[in-house]
Coordinates of C-alpha atoms and ligand atoms in Angstrom, one line a residue:
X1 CA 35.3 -12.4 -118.2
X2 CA 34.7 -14.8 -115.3
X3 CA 37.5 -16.7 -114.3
X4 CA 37.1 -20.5 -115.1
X5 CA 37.9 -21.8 -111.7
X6 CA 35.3 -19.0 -109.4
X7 CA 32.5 -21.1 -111.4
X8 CA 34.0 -24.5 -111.3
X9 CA 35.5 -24.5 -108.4
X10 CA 32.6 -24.3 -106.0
X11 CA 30.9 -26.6 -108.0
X12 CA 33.3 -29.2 -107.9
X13 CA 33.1 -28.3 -104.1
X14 CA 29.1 -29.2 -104.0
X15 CA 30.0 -32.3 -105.9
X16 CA 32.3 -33.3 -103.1
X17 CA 30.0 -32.2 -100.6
X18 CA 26.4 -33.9 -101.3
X19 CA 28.2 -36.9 -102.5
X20 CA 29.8 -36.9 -98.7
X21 CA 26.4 -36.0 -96.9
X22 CA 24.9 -38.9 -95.5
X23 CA 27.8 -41.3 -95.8
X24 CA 27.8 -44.2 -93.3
X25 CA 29.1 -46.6 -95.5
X26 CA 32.7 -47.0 -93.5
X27 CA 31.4 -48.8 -90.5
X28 CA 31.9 -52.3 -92.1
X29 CA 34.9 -54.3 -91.7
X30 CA 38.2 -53.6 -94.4
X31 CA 37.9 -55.9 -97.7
X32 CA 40.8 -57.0 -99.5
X33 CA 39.2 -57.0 -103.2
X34 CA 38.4 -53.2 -102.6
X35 CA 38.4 -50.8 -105.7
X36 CA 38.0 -47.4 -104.5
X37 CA 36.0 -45.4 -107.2
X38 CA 36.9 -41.6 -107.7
X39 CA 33.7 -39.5 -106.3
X40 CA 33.2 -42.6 -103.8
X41 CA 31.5 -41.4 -100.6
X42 CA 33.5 -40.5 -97.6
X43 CA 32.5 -39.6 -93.9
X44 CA 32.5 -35.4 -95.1
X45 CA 34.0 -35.5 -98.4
X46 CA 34.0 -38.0 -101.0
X47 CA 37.6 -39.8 -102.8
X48 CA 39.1 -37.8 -105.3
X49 CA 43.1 -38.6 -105.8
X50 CA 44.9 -35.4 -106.1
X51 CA 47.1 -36.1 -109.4
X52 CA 50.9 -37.7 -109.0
X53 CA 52.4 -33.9 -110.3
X54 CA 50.5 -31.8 -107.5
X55 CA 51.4 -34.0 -105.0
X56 CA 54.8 -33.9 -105.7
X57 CA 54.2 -30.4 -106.5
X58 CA 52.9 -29.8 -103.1
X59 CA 55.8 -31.9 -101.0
X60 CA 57.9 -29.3 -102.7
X61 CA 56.1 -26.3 -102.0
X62 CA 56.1 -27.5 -98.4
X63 CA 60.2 -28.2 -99.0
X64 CA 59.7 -32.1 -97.6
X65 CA 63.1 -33.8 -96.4
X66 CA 63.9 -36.8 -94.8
X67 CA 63.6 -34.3 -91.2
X68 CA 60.4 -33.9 -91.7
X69 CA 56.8 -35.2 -89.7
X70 CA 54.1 -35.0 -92.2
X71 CA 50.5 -35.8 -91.8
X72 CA 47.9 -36.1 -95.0
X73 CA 44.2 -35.6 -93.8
X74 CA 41.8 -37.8 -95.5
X75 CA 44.4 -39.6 -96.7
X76 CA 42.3 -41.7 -99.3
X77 CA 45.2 -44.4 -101.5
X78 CA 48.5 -42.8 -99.3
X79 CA 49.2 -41.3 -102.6
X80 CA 50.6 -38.1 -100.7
X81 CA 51.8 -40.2 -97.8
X82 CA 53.6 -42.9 -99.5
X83 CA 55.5 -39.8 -101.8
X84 CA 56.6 -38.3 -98.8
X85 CA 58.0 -41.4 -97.2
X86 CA 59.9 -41.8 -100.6
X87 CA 61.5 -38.3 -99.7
X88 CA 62.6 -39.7 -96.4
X89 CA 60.2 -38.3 -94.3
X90 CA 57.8 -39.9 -91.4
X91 CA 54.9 -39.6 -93.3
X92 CA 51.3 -40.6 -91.3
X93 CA 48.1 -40.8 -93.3
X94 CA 44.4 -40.6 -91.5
X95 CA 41.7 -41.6 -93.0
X96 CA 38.3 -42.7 -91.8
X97 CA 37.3 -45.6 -94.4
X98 CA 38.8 -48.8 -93.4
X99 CA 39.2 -50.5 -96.7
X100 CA 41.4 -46.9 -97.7
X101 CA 43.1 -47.5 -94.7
X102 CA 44.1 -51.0 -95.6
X103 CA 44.4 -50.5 -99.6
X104 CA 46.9 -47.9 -98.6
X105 CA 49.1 -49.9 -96.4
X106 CA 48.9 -52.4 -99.1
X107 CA 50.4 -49.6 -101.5
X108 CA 53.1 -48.6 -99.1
X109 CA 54.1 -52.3 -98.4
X110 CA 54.8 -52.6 -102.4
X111 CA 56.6 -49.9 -101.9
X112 CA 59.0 -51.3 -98.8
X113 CA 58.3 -48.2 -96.6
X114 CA 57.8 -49.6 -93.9
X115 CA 58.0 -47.8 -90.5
X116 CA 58.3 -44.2 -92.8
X117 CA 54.6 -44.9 -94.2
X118 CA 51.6 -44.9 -91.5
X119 CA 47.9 -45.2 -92.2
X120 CA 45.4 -44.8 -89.2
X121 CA 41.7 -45.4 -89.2
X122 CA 40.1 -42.1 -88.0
X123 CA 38.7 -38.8 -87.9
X124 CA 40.6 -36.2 -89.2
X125 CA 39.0 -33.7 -87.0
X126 CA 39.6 -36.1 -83.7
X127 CA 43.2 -36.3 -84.5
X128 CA 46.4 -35.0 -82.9
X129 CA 48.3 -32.9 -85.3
X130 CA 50.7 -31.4 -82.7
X131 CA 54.2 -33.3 -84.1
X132 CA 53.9 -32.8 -87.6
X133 CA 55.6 -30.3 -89.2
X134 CA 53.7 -30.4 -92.5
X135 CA 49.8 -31.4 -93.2
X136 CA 48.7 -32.4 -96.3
X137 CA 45.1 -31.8 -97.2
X138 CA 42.3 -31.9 -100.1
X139 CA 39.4 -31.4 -98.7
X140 CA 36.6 -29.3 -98.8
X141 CA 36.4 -24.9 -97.9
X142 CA 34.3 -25.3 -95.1
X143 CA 36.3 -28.0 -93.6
X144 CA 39.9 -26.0 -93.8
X145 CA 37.6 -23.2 -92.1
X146 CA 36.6 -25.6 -89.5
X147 CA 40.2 -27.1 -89.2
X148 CA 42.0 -23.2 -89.0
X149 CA 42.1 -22.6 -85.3
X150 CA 43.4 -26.1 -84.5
X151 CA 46.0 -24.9 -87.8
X152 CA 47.0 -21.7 -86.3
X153 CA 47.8 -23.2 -82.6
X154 CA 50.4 -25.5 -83.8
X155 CA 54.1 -24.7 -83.6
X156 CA 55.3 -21.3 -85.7
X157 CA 56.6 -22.5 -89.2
X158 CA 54.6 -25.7 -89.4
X159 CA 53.7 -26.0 -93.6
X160 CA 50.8 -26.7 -94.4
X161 CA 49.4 -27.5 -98.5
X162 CA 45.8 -27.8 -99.6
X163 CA 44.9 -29.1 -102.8
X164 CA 42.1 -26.9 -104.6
X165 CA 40.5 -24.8 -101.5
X166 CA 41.6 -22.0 -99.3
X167 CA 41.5 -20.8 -95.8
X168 CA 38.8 -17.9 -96.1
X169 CA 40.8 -14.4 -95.5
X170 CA 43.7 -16.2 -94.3
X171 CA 45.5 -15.6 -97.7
X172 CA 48.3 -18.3 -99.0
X173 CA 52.4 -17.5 -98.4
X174 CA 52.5 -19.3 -102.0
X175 CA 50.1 -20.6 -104.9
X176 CA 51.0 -22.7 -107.7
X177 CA 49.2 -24.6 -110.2
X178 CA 50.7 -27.6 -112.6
X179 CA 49.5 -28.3 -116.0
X180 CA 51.4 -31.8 -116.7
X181 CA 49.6 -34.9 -116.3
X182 CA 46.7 -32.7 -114.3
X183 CA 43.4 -31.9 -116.2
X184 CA 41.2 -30.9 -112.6
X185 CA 42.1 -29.8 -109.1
X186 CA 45.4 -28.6 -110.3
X187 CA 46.0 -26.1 -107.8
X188 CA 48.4 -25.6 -104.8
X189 CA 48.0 -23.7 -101.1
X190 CA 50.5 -23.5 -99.0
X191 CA 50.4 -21.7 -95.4
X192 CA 53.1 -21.3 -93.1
X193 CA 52.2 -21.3 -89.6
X194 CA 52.6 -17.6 -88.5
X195 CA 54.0 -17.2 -84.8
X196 CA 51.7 -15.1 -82.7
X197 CA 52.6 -11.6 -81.5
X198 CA 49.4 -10.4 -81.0
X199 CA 49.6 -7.8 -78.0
X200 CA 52.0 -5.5 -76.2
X201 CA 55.4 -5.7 -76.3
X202 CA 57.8 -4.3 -74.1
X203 CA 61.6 -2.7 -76.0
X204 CA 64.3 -0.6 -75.2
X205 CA 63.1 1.9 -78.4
X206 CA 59.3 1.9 -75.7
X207 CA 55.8 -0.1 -75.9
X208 CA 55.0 -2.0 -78.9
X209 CA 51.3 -3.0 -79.5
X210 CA 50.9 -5.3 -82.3
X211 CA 47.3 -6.3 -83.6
X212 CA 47.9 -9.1 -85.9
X213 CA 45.7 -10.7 -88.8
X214 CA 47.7 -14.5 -89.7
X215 CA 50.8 -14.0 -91.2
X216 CA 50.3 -9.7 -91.1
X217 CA 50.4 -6.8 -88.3
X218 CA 50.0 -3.1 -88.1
X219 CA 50.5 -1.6 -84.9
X220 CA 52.3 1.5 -82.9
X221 CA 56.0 1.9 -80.9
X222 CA 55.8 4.5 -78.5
X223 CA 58.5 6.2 -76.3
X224 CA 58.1 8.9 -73.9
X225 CA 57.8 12.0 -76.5
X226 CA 57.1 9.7 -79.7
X227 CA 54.7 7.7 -81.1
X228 CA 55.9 5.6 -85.1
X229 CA 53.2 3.2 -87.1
X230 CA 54.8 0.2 -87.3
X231 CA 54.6 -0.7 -91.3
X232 CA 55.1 -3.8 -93.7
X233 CA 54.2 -6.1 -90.5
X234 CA 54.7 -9.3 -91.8
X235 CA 55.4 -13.0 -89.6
X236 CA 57.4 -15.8 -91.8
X237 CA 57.2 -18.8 -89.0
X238 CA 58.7 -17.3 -86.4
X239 CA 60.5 -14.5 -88.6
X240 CA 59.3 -11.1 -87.4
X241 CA 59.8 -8.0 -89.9
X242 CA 58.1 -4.7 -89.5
X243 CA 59.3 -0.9 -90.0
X244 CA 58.6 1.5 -87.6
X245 CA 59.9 5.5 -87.4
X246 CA 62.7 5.1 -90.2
X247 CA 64.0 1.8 -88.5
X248 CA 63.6 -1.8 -90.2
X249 CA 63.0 -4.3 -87.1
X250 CA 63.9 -8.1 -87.8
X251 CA 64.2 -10.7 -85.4
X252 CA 63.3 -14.9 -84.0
X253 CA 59.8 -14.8 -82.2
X254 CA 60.6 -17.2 -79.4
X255 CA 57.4 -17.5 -77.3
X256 CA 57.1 -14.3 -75.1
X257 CA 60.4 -12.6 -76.8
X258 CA 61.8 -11.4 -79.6
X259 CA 65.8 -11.3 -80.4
X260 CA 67.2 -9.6 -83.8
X261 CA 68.1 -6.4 -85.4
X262 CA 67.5 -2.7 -85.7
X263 CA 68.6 -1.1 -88.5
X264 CA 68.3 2.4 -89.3
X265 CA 70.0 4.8 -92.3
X266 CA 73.1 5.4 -89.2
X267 CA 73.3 2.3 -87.2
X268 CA 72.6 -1.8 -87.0
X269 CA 71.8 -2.6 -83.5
X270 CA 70.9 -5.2 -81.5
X271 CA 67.0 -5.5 -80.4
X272 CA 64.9 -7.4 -77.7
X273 CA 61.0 -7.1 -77.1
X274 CA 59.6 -9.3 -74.1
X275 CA 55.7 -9.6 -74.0
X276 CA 53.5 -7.7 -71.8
X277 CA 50.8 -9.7 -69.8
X278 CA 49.1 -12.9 -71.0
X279 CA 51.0 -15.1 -73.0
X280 CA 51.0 -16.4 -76.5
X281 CA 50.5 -20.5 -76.0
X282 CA 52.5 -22.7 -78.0
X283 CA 54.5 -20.1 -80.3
Ligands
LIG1 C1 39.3 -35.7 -101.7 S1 39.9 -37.2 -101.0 C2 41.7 -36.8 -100.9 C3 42.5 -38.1 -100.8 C4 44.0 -37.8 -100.7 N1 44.4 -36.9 -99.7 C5 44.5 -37.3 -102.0 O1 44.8 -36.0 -102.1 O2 44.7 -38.0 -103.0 C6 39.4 -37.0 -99.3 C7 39.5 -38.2 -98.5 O3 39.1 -37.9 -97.1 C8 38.5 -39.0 -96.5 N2 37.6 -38.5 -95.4 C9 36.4 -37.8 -95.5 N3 36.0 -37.4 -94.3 C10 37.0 -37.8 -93.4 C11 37.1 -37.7 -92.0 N4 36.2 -37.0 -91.2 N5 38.2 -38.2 -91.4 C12 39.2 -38.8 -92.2 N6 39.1 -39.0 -93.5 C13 38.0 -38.5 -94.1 C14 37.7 -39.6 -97.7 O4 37.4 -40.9 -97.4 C15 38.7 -39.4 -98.8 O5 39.5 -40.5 -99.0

């Protein structure tokens, strides 16, 4: 049997596409009497709310505090934005149609956010996302392709939830779908921004070379006489876990080194790798 969603899904996707295609609409100035209606057009992909219970569902997938900086992309009514504020958290919303914008900050003025609740007019693929430590997004595939190398430069352990579409063979950490009060677009992604230890490394235990695929990595440590596949390679933010000859490596990924533990069936010790040659940007 075909699963519901691999037909619907892409559809729904078209849907949001043409309807998007073409759109100039946003140029004019904001108007207070504005009623946004769902499937509206939008500069590359038409209003759709995502429902009350994925949102929320999503802020707690994404484990929102009051800490945190979160961005929603195509922000649409600050539905997402105005529920994160509620949780305490500096919540910014970018959207490119003005009379969103303003309807929005209406919504979050009811709400007496103030400062917490932010709506700017503009492109979400112009804007900065460098200080947020969660984005928010329903968009379209295509777009969360075109949006995943400016995703995977920013800082190790950044969250980031999509509503409905997925990031091509970068697989989710965590899926989850709601069923209350949510009849389409019911679906949950969330990534966690993998630190990058792509390369060689240098240890005590000899060379490590690491070849790295998002949040996974297979690879080889080899000493003088010795040579151990490195196994179960897996990056959590900037948590590093691998096996390698009969010894379970875990450690912090701090930029160009790596502090933690070596544990083997005899003995838990210490364990350092620094980076060999070029190094790994913002992680
Ligand atoms: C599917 S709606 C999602 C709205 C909201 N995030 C939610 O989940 O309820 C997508 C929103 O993105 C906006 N949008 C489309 N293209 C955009 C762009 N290039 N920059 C900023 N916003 C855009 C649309 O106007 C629309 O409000």
């Amino acid at each position: 049997m075909v699963a519901w969603w691999s037909v619907r899904l892409p559809l729904l996707a078209l849907c949001l596409s043409l309807a998007a295609a073409g759109a100039h609409a946003q140029a004019q100035p904001a108007n207070k009497d504005f009623e946004p209606q769902v499937g509206q057009e939008g500069k590359d992909v038409v209003w759709v709310p995502t429902s009350q219970t994925l949102v929320n569902k999503m802020l707690d997938m994404a484990k929102v505090t009051a800490k945190d900086s979160v961005i929603d992309l195509g922000s649409g009514v600050g539905r997402t934005v105005i529920t994160a504020a509620k949780r305490g958290a500096r919540a910014v919303g970018i959207e490119y149609n003005p009379n969103m914008v303003e309807l929005s900050r209406r919504n979050a003025a009811k709400e007496g956010l103030g400062e917490r609740a932010q709506f700017r007019k503009a492109d979400l693929f112009e804007t900065d996302l460098s200080d947020a430590t969660v984005i928010t997004m329903f968009l379209l595939p295509s777009i969360n392709l075109k949006l995943r190398p400016k995703l995977l430069d920013l800082k190790p352990g950044t969250r980031i939830v999509s509503n409905s579409f997925t990031m091509g063979e970068w697989n989710a950490d965590e899926t989850a779908t709601v069923d209350k009060d949510c009849t389409t677009y019911c679906t949950a992604y969330l990534w966690i921004i993998p630190a990058k230890v792509d390369g060689a490394w240098h240890t005590p235990q000899g060379e490590l070379t690491l070849k790295q695929e998002f949040q996974n990595f297979t690879g080889t440590l080899k000493s003088a006489n010795h040579s151990a596949a490195v196994a179960n390679g897996k990056i959590h933010g900037d948590q590093i876990s691998f096996t390698a000859g009969g010894t379970q490596y875990t450690g912090h990924v701090n930029g160009n080194s790596i502090e933690g533990t070596a544990k083997s069936s005899t003995a838990s010790n210490k364990w350092t790798a620094t980076r060999v040659g070029k190094t790994a940007g913002r992680s």
